[in-house]
CSV table of C-alpha atoms in Angstrom, one decimal:
chain,number,residue,atom,x,y,z
G,1,UNK,CA,10.6,-15.3,3.7
G,2,UNK,CA,9.1,-18.5,2.9
G,3,UNK,CA,10.4,-20.2,0.0
G,4,UNK,CA,7.5,-22.1,-2.4
G,5,UNK,CA,9.0,-25.1,-4.5
G,6,UNK,CA,5.2,-26.7,-4.7
G,7,UNK,CA,6.0,-30.5,-4.8
G,8,UNK,CA,10.2,-30.0,-3.8
G,9,UNK,CA,9.3,-28.6,-0.4
G,10,UNK,CA,6.0,-28.5,0.4
G,11,UNK,CA,5.3,-24.9,-0.1
G,12,UNK,CA,2.2,-24.2,-2.1
G,13,UNK,CA,0.3,-20.9,-3.0
G,14,UNK,CA,-2.8,-22.0,-2.1
G,15,UNK,CA,-1.6,-22.5,2.0
G,16,UNK,CA,-1.1,-18.8,2.3
G,17,UNK,CA,-4.9,-18.6,1.5
G,18,UNK,CA,-5.7,-20.6,4.7
G,19,UNK,CA,-4.3,-17.5,7.0
G,20,UNK,CA,-4.6,-13.8,4.7
G,21,UNK,CA,-8.6,-14.4,4.5
G,22,UNK,CA,-8.9,-12.3,7.8
G,23,UNK,CA,-5.8,-10.3,7.3
G,24,UNK,CA,-6.1,-9.0,3.7
G,25,UNK,CA,-7.3,-5.4,3.1
G,26,UNK,CA,-7.5,-5.9,-0.8
G,27,UNK,CA,-5.4,-8.3,-3.2
G,28,UNK,CA,-3.1,-6.7,-5.9
G,29,UNK,CA,-2.1,-9.5,-8.8
G,30,UNK,CA,-0.2,-9.0,-11.2
G,31,UNK,CA,0.1,-12.6,-13.4
G,32,UNK,CA,0.8,-13.3,-16.8
G,33,UNK,CA,-1.2,-16.0,-17.1
G,34,UNK,CA,-4.6,-16.8,-15.8
G,35,UNK,CA,-6.6,-19.9,-16.8
G,36,UNK,CA,-8.6,-21.2,-13.3
G,37,UNK,CA,-11.6,-18.7,-12.0
G,38,UNK,CA,-11.8,-20.7,-8.6
G,39,UNK,CA,-7.5,-19.8,-7.2
G,40,UNK,CA,-7.3,-16.3,-6.0
G,41,UNK,CA,-10.8,-15.3,-8.2
G,42,UNK,CA,-13.7,-17.0,-6.7
G,43,UNK,CA,-11.0,-16.5,-3.4
G,44,UNK,CA,-11.8,-13.0,-3.1
G,45,UNK,CA,-14.9,-12.7,-4.0
G,46,UNK,CA,-16.3,-15.3,-1.6
G,47,UNK,CA,-14.7,-13.8,0.7
G,48,UNK,CA,-15.8,-10.0,0.3
G,49,UNK,CA,-11.6,-9.1,-0.6
G,50,UNK,CA,-11.1,-6.2,-3.4
G,51,UNK,CA,-9.4,-7.3,-5.9
G,52,UNK,CA,-7.3,-5.5,-9.0
G,53,UNK,CA,-5.8,-7.9,-11.3
G,54,UNK,CA,-3.5,-7.4,-14.1
G,55,UNK,CA,-2.9,-9.5,-17.2
G,56,UNK,CA,-1.0,-10.2,-20.1
G,57,UNK,CA,-2.6,-9.4,-23.7
G,58,UNK,CA,-1.6,-10.9,-26.8
G,59,UNK,CA,-3.0,-13.5,-29.7
G,60,UNK,CA,-2.6,-16.3,-27.2
G,61,UNK,CA,-5.6,-15.2,-24.8
G,62,UNK,CA,-3.7,-15.0,-22.2
G,63,UNK,CA,-6.2,-15.2,-19.8
G,64,UNK,CA,-8.6,-17.2,-20.0
G,65,UNK,CA,-12.6,-16.3,-21.4
G,66,UNK,CA,-14.6,-17.8,-18.8
G,67,UNK,CA,-12.5,-15.1,-16.4
G,68,UNK,CA,-13.0,-12.6,-18.1
G,69,UNK,CA,-16.2,-13.0,-18.4
G,70,UNK,CA,-16.9,-13.5,-14.8
G,71,UNK,CA,-15.4,-10.0,-14.0
G,72,UNK,CA,-17.7,-8.5,-16.6
G,73,UNK,CA,-20.3,-10.4,-15.4
G,74,UNK,CA,-20.3,-9.3,-11.7
G,75,UNK,CA,-20.2,-5.5,-12.6
G,76,UNK,CA,-18.2,-4.9,-9.7
G,77,UNK,CA,-15.9,-1.7,-8.5
G,78,UNK,CA,-14.2,-3.5,-6.6
G,79,UNK,CA,-13.2,-6.4,-8.8
G,80,UNK,CA,-11.1,-4.9,-11.7
G,81,UNK,CA,-9.5,-6.7,-14.7
G,82,UNK,CA,-7.1,-4.9,-17.0
G,83,UNK,CA,-4.3,-5.9,-19.7
G,84,UNK,CA,-1.2,-5.5,-20.5
G,85,UNK,CA,1.2,-6.1,-22.9
G,86,UNK,CA,5.0,-6.7,-22.6
G,87,UNK,CA,4.2,-8.4,-19.7
G,88,UNK,CA,4.9,-11.6,-17.7
G,89,UNK,CA,5.0,-10.8,-13.4
G,90,UNK,CA,3.8,-13.4,-11.2
G,91,UNK,CA,3.5,-11.3,-8.4
G,92,UNK,CA,0.4,-11.6,-5.7
G,93,UNK,CA,-0.1,-9.1,-3.0
G,94,UNK,CA,-2.9,-9.7,0.0
G,95,UNK,CA,-2.4,-6.3,1.0
G,96,UNK,CA,-2.3,-6.4,4.8
G,97,UNK,CA,-0.6,-10.0,5.3
G,98,UNK,CA,2.2,-10.4,2.8
G,99,UNK,CA,3.5,-11.5,-1.4
G,100,UNK,CA,4.1,-14.1,-3.5
G,101,UNK,CA,6.6,-13.6,-5.7
G,102,UNK,CA,7.9,-16.1,-8.0
G,103,UNK,CA,7.3,-18.2,-11.4
G,104,UNK,CA,3.5,-19.2,-11.1
G,105,UNK,CA,0.2,-18.8,-12.7
G,106,UNK,CA,-3.1,-18.5,-11.9
G,107,UNK,CA,-3.6,-21.6,-13.0
G,108,UNK,CA,-3.9,-25.2,-11.5
G,109,UNK,CA,-0.7,-26.9,-12.8
G,110,UNK,CA,1.2,-24.0,-11.6
G,111,UNK,CA,-0.2,-24.5,-8.2
G,112,UNK,CA,-0.5,-28.1,-7.7
G,113,UNK,CA,1.4,-30.1,-10.3
G,114,UNK,CA,4.3,-27.8,-11.5
G,115,UNK,CA,8.1,-27.3,-10.8
G,116,UNK,CA,7.3,-23.4,-9.1
G,117,UNK,CA,10.0,-21.7,-7.7
G,118,UNK,CA,8.8,-18.2,-5.3
G,119,UNK,CA,9.5,-16.5,-2.5
G,120,UNK,CA,6.3,-15.2,0.6
G,121,UNK,CA,7.5,-11.9,2.2
G,122,UNK,CA,5.1,-10.7,5.0
G,123,UNK,CA,3.9,-7.4,5.2
G,124,UNK,CA,7.0,-6.7,7.8
G,125,UNK,CA,9.4,-8.1,5.6
G,126,UNK,CA,8.2,-6.3,2.2
G,127,UNK,CA,8.3,-2.7,4.5
G,128,UNK,CA,11.6,-3.5,6.4
G,129,UNK,CA,13.5,-4.1,3.3
G,130,UNK,CA,11.7,-1.3,0.9
G,131,UNK,CA,10.4,-4.0,-0.8
G,132,UNK,CA,6.8,-2.5,-0.9
G,133,UNK,CA,7.6,0.5,-2.2
G,134,UNK,CA,9.3,-1.0,-5.6
G,135,UNK,CA,6.4,-3.5,-6.3
G,136,UNK,CA,4.0,-0.4,-5.6
G,137,UNK,CA,5.9,1.3,-8.6
G,138,UNK,CA,5.7,-2.1,-10.4
G,139,UNK,CA,2.0,-1.6,-10.5
G,140,UNK,CA,1.9,1.9,-10.9
G,141,UNK,CA,4.2,1.4,-14.8
G,142,UNK,CA,1.4,-1.6,-15.3
G,143,UNK,CA,-1.2,0.9,-14.9
G,144,UNK,CA,-0.4,3.6,-17.5
G,145,UNK,CA,-0.2,1.0,-20.2
G,146,UNK,CA,-3.1,-1.0,-19.3
G,147,UNK,CA,-6.8,-1.5,-20.8
G,148,UNK,CA,-9.7,-2.2,-18.2
G,149,UNK,CA,-11.1,-5.3,-19.7
G,150,UNK,CA,-14.1,-3.8,-21.7
G,151,UNK,CA,-17.0,-5.4,-23.7
G,152,UNK,CA,-15.6,-4.7,-27.2
G,153,UNK,CA,-12.1,-6.3,-25.5
G,154,UNK,CA,-13.5,-8.9,-24.1
G,155,UNK,CA,-15.6,-9.5,-28.3
G,156,UNK,CA,-12.5,-9.6,-29.7
G,157,UNK,CA,-10.4,-12.0,-27.4
G,158,UNK,CA,-13.7,-14.0,-27.0
G,159,UNK,CA,-13.8,-14.1,-31.1
G,160,UNK,CA,-10.1,-15.5,-31.1
G,161,UNK,CA,-10.2,-17.5,-28.8
G,162,UNK,CA,-12.9,-19.3,-31.0
G,163,UNK,CA,-10.1,-19.4,-33.5
G,164,UNK,CA,-7.9,-21.2,-31.5
G,165,UNK,CA,-9.9,-23.5,-30.7
G,166,UNK,CA,-10.7,-24.4,-33.7
G,167,UNK,CA,-6.9,-24.6,-35.0
G,168,UNK,CA,-3.6,-26.3,-33.9
G,169,UNK,CA,-1.8,-24.0,-36.2
G,170,UNK,CA,-1.6,-19.9,-35.1
G,171,UNK,CA,-2.5,-18.2,-38.2
G,172,UNK,CA,-0.2,-15.0,-39.1
G,173,UNK,CA,-3.0,-12.9,-40.1
G,174,UNK,CA,-5.0,-13.0,-37.6
G,175,UNK,CA,-2.1,-13.0,-34.9
G,176,UNK,CA,-1.7,-9.6,-36.4
G,177,UNK,CA,-5.6,-8.0,-36.1
G,178,UNK,CA,-5.3,-9.0,-32.3
G,179,UNK,CA,-1.3,-7.4,-32.0
G,180,UNK,CA,-2.3,-4.1,-33.8
G,181,UNK,CA,-6.2,-3.2,-32.2
G,182,UNK,CA,-5.8,0.4,-30.5
G,183,UNK,CA,-8.2,-1.0,-28.2
G,184,UNK,CA,-4.9,-1.6,-25.7
G,185,UNK,CA,-2.2,1.0,-25.9
G,186,UNK,CA,1.0,0.0,-27.9
G,187,UNK,CA,3.9,0.6,-25.8
G,188,UNK,CA,7.5,-0.4,-26.9
G,189,UNK,CA,8.2,-1.7,-22.7
G,190,UNK,CA,10.9,-1.1,-20.3
G,191,UNK,CA,14.1,-2.2,-22.2
G,192,UNK,CA,15.0,1.2,-23.2
G,193,UNK,CA,15.3,2.5,-19.8
G,194,UNK,CA,18.8,3.0,-17.6
G,195,UNK,CA,18.3,2.4,-14.3
G,196,UNK,CA,18.9,5.5,-13.5
G,197,UNK,CA,16.1,7.2,-15.6
G,198,UNK,CA,13.9,4.2,-13.8
G,199,UNK,CA,14.6,5.8,-10.5
G,200,UNK,CA,14.2,9.6,-11.5
G,201,UNK,CA,10.7,8.5,-13.1
G,202,UNK,CA,9.9,6.6,-10.0
G,203,UNK,CA,11.2,9.5,-7.4
G,204,UNK,CA,8.9,11.9,-9.7
G,205,UNK,CA,6.1,9.9,-9.6
G,206,UNK,CA,6.8,9.6,-5.6
G,207,UNK,CA,6.4,13.0,-5.0
G,208,UNK,CA,3.9,13.5,-7.6
G,209,UNK,CA,1.2,11.5,-5.9
G,210,UNK,CA,3.2,12.7,-2.1
G,211,UNK,CA,1.9,16.1,-3.2
G,212,UNK,CA,-1.4,15.8,-4.9
G,213,UNK,CA,-2.5,13.7,-1.4
G,214,UNK,CA,-1.0,16.3,0.5
G,215,UNK,CA,-3.4,18.7,-0.5
G,216,UNK,CA,-6.4,16.5,0.0
G,217,UNK,CA,-5.4,16.3,3.8
G,218,UNK,CA,-5.0,20.5,3.6
G,219,UNK,CA,-8.5,20.8,2.3
G,220,UNK,CA,-9.3,18.2,4.8
G,221,UNK,CA,-8.0,20.5,7.3
G,222,UNK,CA,-9.2,23.4,6.1
G,223,UNK,CA,-13.3,22.1,6.7
G,224,UNK,CA,-12.9,20.2,10.1
G,225,UNK,CA,-10.9,23.2,11.7
G,226,UNK,CA,-13.7,25.2,11.1
G,227,UNK,CA,-16.0,26.7,13.9
G,228,UNK,CA,-18.8,24.7,14.1
G,229,UNK,CA,-17.0,21.4,13.0
G,230,UNK,CA,-14.6,21.0,16.1
G,231,UNK,CA,-15.5,18.8,19.4
G,232,UNK,CA,-15.3,20.8,22.0
G,233,UNK,CA,-12.5,19.5,23.2
G,234,UNK,CA,-10.2,20.8,20.1
G,235,UNK,CA,-9.0,24.3,20.3
G,236,UNK,CA,-8.7,27.0,17.8
G,237,UNK,CA,-5.0,27.1,17.9
G,238,UNK,CA,-4.7,23.0,17.4
G,239,UNK,CA,-2.6,22.5,13.8
G,240,UNK,CA,-4.9,21.7,11.9
G,241,UNK,CA,-2.3,19.3,10.2
G,242,UNK,CA,-3.0,17.8,13.5
G,243,UNK,CA,-6.5,17.8,14.0
G,244,UNK,CA,-7.0,16.1,10.0
G,245,UNK,CA,-4.8,13.1,11.5
G,246,UNK,CA,-7.1,12.6,14.4
G,247,UNK,CA,-10.3,13.2,12.5
G,248,UNK,CA,-9.0,10.7,9.6
G,249,UNK,CA,-8.5,8.4,12.6
G,250,UNK,CA,-11.9,8.5,15.1
G,251,UNK,CA,-13.0,8.3,11.1
G,252,UNK,CA,-11.0,5.0,10.1
G,253,UNK,CA,-11.6,3.1,13.2
G,254,UNK,CA,-15.3,4.3,13.9
G,255,UNK,CA,-16.7,3.7,9.8
G,256,UNK,CA,-13.8,2.0,8.2
G,257,UNK,CA,-12.9,-0.8,10.8
G,258,UNK,CA,-14.8,-3.8,10.2
G,259,UNK,CA,-14.1,-6.6,12.6
G,260,UNK,CA,-10.1,-7.2,12.2
G,261,UNK,CA,-10.2,-5.7,8.3
G,262,UNK,CA,-10.6,-2.3,7.5
G,263,UNK,CA,-13.1,-2.1,4.6
G,264,UNK,CA,-12.1,1.2,2.8
G,265,UNK,CA,-11.9,0.1,-0.6
G,266,UNK,CA,-15.9,-0.9,-0.1
G,267,UNK,CA,-16.4,2.6,1.3
G,268,UNK,CA,-14.3,3.9,-1.7
G,269,UNK,CA,-16.6,2.7,-4.2
G,270,UNK,CA,-19.8,4.7,-2.1
G,271,UNK,CA,-18.1,7.5,-1.7
G,272,UNK,CA,-15.9,8.4,-4.8
G,273,UNK,CA,-18.7,9.9,-6.7
G,274,UNK,CA,-19.0,12.7,-3.7
G,275,UNK,CA,-16.4,12.7,-1.8
G,276,UNK,CA,-17.7,15.8,-0.3
G,277,UNK,CA,-20.7,14.4,1.0
G,278,UNK,CA,-18.9,11.9,2.3
G,279,UNK,CA,-16.2,14.1,4.4
G,280,UNK,CA,-19.3,16.3,5.6
G,281,UNK,CA,-21.3,12.8,7.2
G,282,UNK,CA,-18.2,12.0,8.7
G,283,UNK,CA,-18.0,15.6,10.6
G,284,UNK,CA,-21.4,15.3,11.7
G,285,UNK,CA,-19.8,12.4,13.7
G,286,UNK,CA,-16.7,13.8,14.8
G,287,UNK,CA,-18.4,17.1,16.0
G,288,UNK,CA,-19.9,15.1,18.5
G,289,UNK,CA,-16.8,13.3,19.7
G,290,UNK,CA,-16.9,13.3,23.4
G,291,UNK,CA,-13.6,14.3,25.1
G,292,UNK,CA,-13.0,10.9,26.9
G,293,UNK,CA,-12.1,9.6,22.5
G,294,UNK,CA,-8.1,8.5,22.7
G,295,UNK,CA,-8.8,11.5,19.9
G,296,UNK,CA,-8.1,13.8,22.6
G,297,UNK,CA,-6.0,12.2,24.2
G,298,UNK,CA,-3.7,12.5,21.5
G,299,UNK,CA,-4.2,15.9,19.9
G,300,UNK,CA,-4.3,17.7,23.5
G,301,UNK,CA,-1.2,15.7,25.3
G,302,UNK,CA,0.6,13.1,22.9
G,303,UNK,CA,1.2,15.6,19.9
G,304,UNK,CA,2.6,18.0,21.5
G,305,UNK,CA,5.3,16.1,23.1
G,306,UNK,CA,5.8,14.6,19.7
G,307,UNK,CA,6.3,18.0,18.3
G,308,UNK,CA,8.7,19.2,21.3
G,309,UNK,CA,10.7,15.2,20.8
G,310,UNK,CA,11.3,16.1,17.5
G,311,UNK,CA,12.1,19.9,17.1
G,312,UNK,CA,15.2,21.1,15.5
G,313,UNK,CA,16.5,21.6,19.5
G,314,UNK,CA,16.2,18.3,20.5
G,315,UNK,CA,15.7,15.7,18.0
G,316,UNK,CA,20.0,15.6,17.8
G,317,UNK,CA,20.3,15.1,21.7
G,318,UNK,CA,17.5,12.6,22.4
G,319,UNK,CA,18.6,9.7,25.0
G,320,UNK,CA,18.0,6.1,24.0
G,321,UNK,CA,14.9,6.1,26.6
G,322,UNK,CA,13.6,9.6,25.0
G,323,UNK,CA,13.7,8.0,21.4
G,324,UNK,CA,12.1,4.9,22.2
G,325,UNK,CA,9.5,7.2,24.7
G,326,UNK,CA,8.6,8.7,20.8
G,327,UNK,CA,8.9,6.6,18.8
G,328,UNK,CA,6.4,4.2,20.3
G,329,UNK,CA,3.9,7.3,20.6
G,330,UNK,CA,4.1,6.7,16.9
G,331,UNK,CA,0.7,5.0,15.7
G,332,UNK,CA,2.6,4.1,12.3
G,333,UNK,CA,5.9,2.3,14.3
G,334,UNK,CA,2.9,0.7,16.4
G,335,UNK,CA,1.2,-0.7,14.3
G,336,UNK,CA,4.7,-2.4,12.3
G,337,UNK,CA,5.8,-3.5,15.4
G,338,UNK,CA,2.7,-5.1,16.2
G,339,UNK,CA,2.9,-7.0,12.7
G,340,UNK,CA,6.4,-7.8,12.7
G,341,UNK,CA,7.6,-11.3,13.8
G,342,UNK,CA,9.5,-11.6,17.3
G,343,UNK,CA,12.9,-12.0,15.1
G,344,UNK,CA,12.3,-9.0,13.2
G,345,UNK,CA,12.1,-6.5,16.1
G,346,UNK,CA,14.7,-8.8,17.7
G,347,UNK,CA,12.6,-10.9,20.3
G,348,UNK,CA,13.6,-13.9,21.9
G,349,UNK,CA,11.3,-16.7,20.2
G,350,UNK,CA,9.6,-18.9,22.7
G,351,UNK,CA,6.4,-16.5,24.2
G,352,UNK,CA,4.1,-13.6,23.0
G,353,UNK,CA,4.8,-9.9,23.5
G,354,UNK,CA,2.5,-6.8,24.3
G,355,UNK,CA,2.8,-4.5,21.9
G,356,UNK,CA,4.3,-2.2,24.1
G,357,UNK,CA,7.1,-4.7,24.1
G,358,UNK,CA,7.5,-4.9,20.5
G,359,UNK,CA,7.7,-1.2,20.0
G,360,UNK,CA,10.1,-0.6,22.6
G,361,UNK,CA,12.5,-3.6,20.8
G,362,UNK,CA,11.9,-1.8,17.4
G,363,UNK,CA,13.1,1.8,18.8
G,364,UNK,CA,15.8,0.3,20.5
G,365,UNK,CA,17.3,-1.7,17.4
G,366,UNK,CA,16.4,1.6,15.6
G,367,UNK,CA,18.8,3.8,18.2
G,368,UNK,CA,21.0,1.5,18.3
G,369,UNK,CA,22.3,0.9,14.5
G,370,UNK,CA,25.2,3.2,14.6
G,371,UNK,CA,26.9,0.2,16.7
G,372,UNK,CA,26.6,-1.8,14.0
G,373,UNK,CA,27.8,0.5,11.3
G,374,UNK,CA,23.9,1.4,10.5
G,375,UNK,CA,23.1,5.1,10.7
G,376,UNK,CA,21.9,7.0,13.1
G,377,UNK,CA,18.3,7.6,13.2
G,378,UNK,CA,17.8,10.9,15.1
G,379,UNK,CA,20.4,12.1,12.1
G,380,UNK,CA,18.7,11.3,9.4
G,381,UNK,CA,15.2,11.6,10.5
G,382,UNK,CA,16.5,15.5,11.6
G,383,UNK,CA,18.3,15.7,8.1
G,384,UNK,CA,14.2,14.7,6.5
G,385,UNK,CA,13.3,17.5,8.9
G,386,UNK,CA,15.9,20.2,8.6
G,387,UNK,CA,18.4,18.8,6.0
G,388,UNK,CA,17.2,21.8,3.8
G,389,UNK,CA,14.1,24.3,2.5
G,390,UNK,CA,10.9,23.3,4.4
G,391,UNK,CA,9.2,22.6,1.7
G,392,UNK,CA,11.3,20.0,0.1
G,393,UNK,CA,11.1,17.8,2.9
G,394,UNK,CA,8.9,15.1,0.3
G,395,UNK,CA,12.3,15.1,-1.6
G,396,UNK,CA,14.7,14.5,1.5
G,397,UNK,CA,12.2,11.7,2.7
G,398,UNK,CA,12.1,9.9,-0.5
G,399,UNK,CA,16.1,10.3,-1.2
G,400,UNK,CA,16.6,9.2,2.0
G,401,UNK,CA,14.4,5.8,2.3
G,402,UNK,CA,16.4,5.1,-0.8
G,403,UNK,CA,19.7,5.6,-0.1
G,404,UNK,CA,21.1,2.4,1.5
G,405,UNK,CA,23.4,5.1,3.3
G,406,UNK,CA,20.8,6.8,5.3
G,407,UNK,CA,17.3,4.6,5.3
G,408,UNK,CA,17.0,3.1,9.1
G,409,UNK,CA,16.4,-0.2,9.0
G,410,UNK,CA,13.0,-0.9,10.4
G,411,UNK,CA,11.4,2.7,9.5
G,412,UNK,CA,9.5,2.7,6.3
G,413,UNK,CA,7.2,5.1,4.8
G,414,UNK,CA,4.5,5.4,7.1
G,415,UNK,CA,6.3,6.0,9.9
G,416,UNK,CA,8.8,8.8,8.6
G,417,UNK,CA,5.7,10.1,7.2
G,418,UNK,CA,4.0,10.5,10.5
G,419,UNK,CA,7.2,11.8,11.7
G,420,UNK,CA,7.2,14.2,9.5
G,421,UNK,CA,3.6,15.4,10.8
G,422,UNK,CA,3.9,15.3,14.1
G,423,UNK,CA,7.4,17.8,13.7
G,424,UNK,CA,5.5,20.1,11.7
G,425,UNK,CA,2.0,19.9,12.0
G,426,UNK,CA,1.0,23.6,10.6
G,427,UNK,CA,2.8,22.7,7.7
G,428,UNK,CA,2.6,18.8,7.1
G,429,UNK,CA,-0.4,16.8,8.0
G,430,UNK,CA,0.7,13.6,9.8
G,431,UNK,CA,0.3,10.8,6.8
G,432,UNK,CA,0.6,7.0,7.2
G,433,UNK,CA,-0.8,4.3,6.1
G,434,UNK,CA,-4.2,4.7,7.9
G,435,UNK,CA,-4.0,7.7,7.0
G,436,UNK,CA,-4.3,7.1,3.5
G,437,UNK,CA,-6.4,4.5,3.8
G,438,UNK,CA,-9.1,6.5,5.9
G,439,UNK,CA,-8.9,8.8,3.1
G,440,UNK,CA,-9.5,6.3,0.1
G,441,UNK,CA,-12.4,5.1,2.1
G,442,UNK,CA,-14.0,8.9,2.0
G,443,UNK,CA,-13.9,9.0,-2.1
G,444,UNK,CA,-10.3,10.1,-2.6
G,445,UNK,CA,-8.0,7.7,-4.9
G,446,UNK,CA,-4.9,7.9,-2.4
G,447,UNK,CA,-2.1,6.0,-3.0
G,448,UNK,CA,-2.2,3.5,0.2
G,449,UNK,CA,1.3,2.9,1.7
G,450,UNK,CA,2.7,0.5,4.4
G,451,UNK,CA,5.3,0.3,6.4
């Protein structure tokens, strides 16, 4: 975590941009006031990084007309602008890199001159604290009440802006005409929502999204597992969920990855009109995948090992080394460990570590949780998988991740979701952040989980 206080401590938001470019897959920005298009807006456009922006709507025109005009002129599905009432956040999330949460609006004064206060959290810090899920919930809530920028809305605000420019004092009738428009949904805000009701709403939203994406993966599974669609090295009896995971893995690294960046948003814009065609094209590549591929090893060697390790009979009895060996084979855990700072996975500073070393340190830190009064990861994972009816696994997964008594430090939703899939591949396909990115690249409007 880094404290961002502008000139007070030399921590400026502009400095984040210097390192974020190579790691950012998309920017999600919820910032109330925006007047300078040459800040995050032009940075995203010039670097071909997709941007989703939510700004404030009221009669004072908090998002400047030049910024709104650029969104309309670019006519790009990868750069979207929506406006919301009762809106005052300042959150910028460079997806894959980290997020700023603070007081700074998208104005030159806020970025360069004002005394502002905020923090920057890396992607690893967001995931380890569960903050990524909470920010995603915020964006989901905002989206429910947001209006996309349309020509009609732009014309309304543009006309109002001209009036404001001409008049120093705001006249009440003009203000009321804007505030009473139906172009932006009327909403009373969250003031009446209790902590319990808000939590229940987040839980239900998660379950709805999880189950809808689960069905998409199952539909993909049914297509890629058909005779004639499988590579020669995939047997008929291979679990369809595991097949789907490796199909999406191959598609992700062969098609979606562009250097160090995953351009899944760009592919989404191309394929969202016809996901069936995108799947068909991907299957054509999949069926020709050679037996020397990493997917062959994962599906036919590693997947059975993981299914055995996370089985109901064996999971609780895993030794530390067996637990480390299993976690080290989980893609999401390896990706998290790769990105995590050394101190996060309890490694000493002073030298670089390999991915294998970092994921081993991550797994050992999880396993030794009881020694510091933390949950036993074997018990927590066993509860998620086998602590009730199989069809209620998603509910237990959500509850576990949101209960301090059971949540495992450094074990996020992507890793746990993937473990569910390896343990129960016939019922639940493995799902992690990469799975969701691959699905989105094929044109499916799914939510990308991280951590």
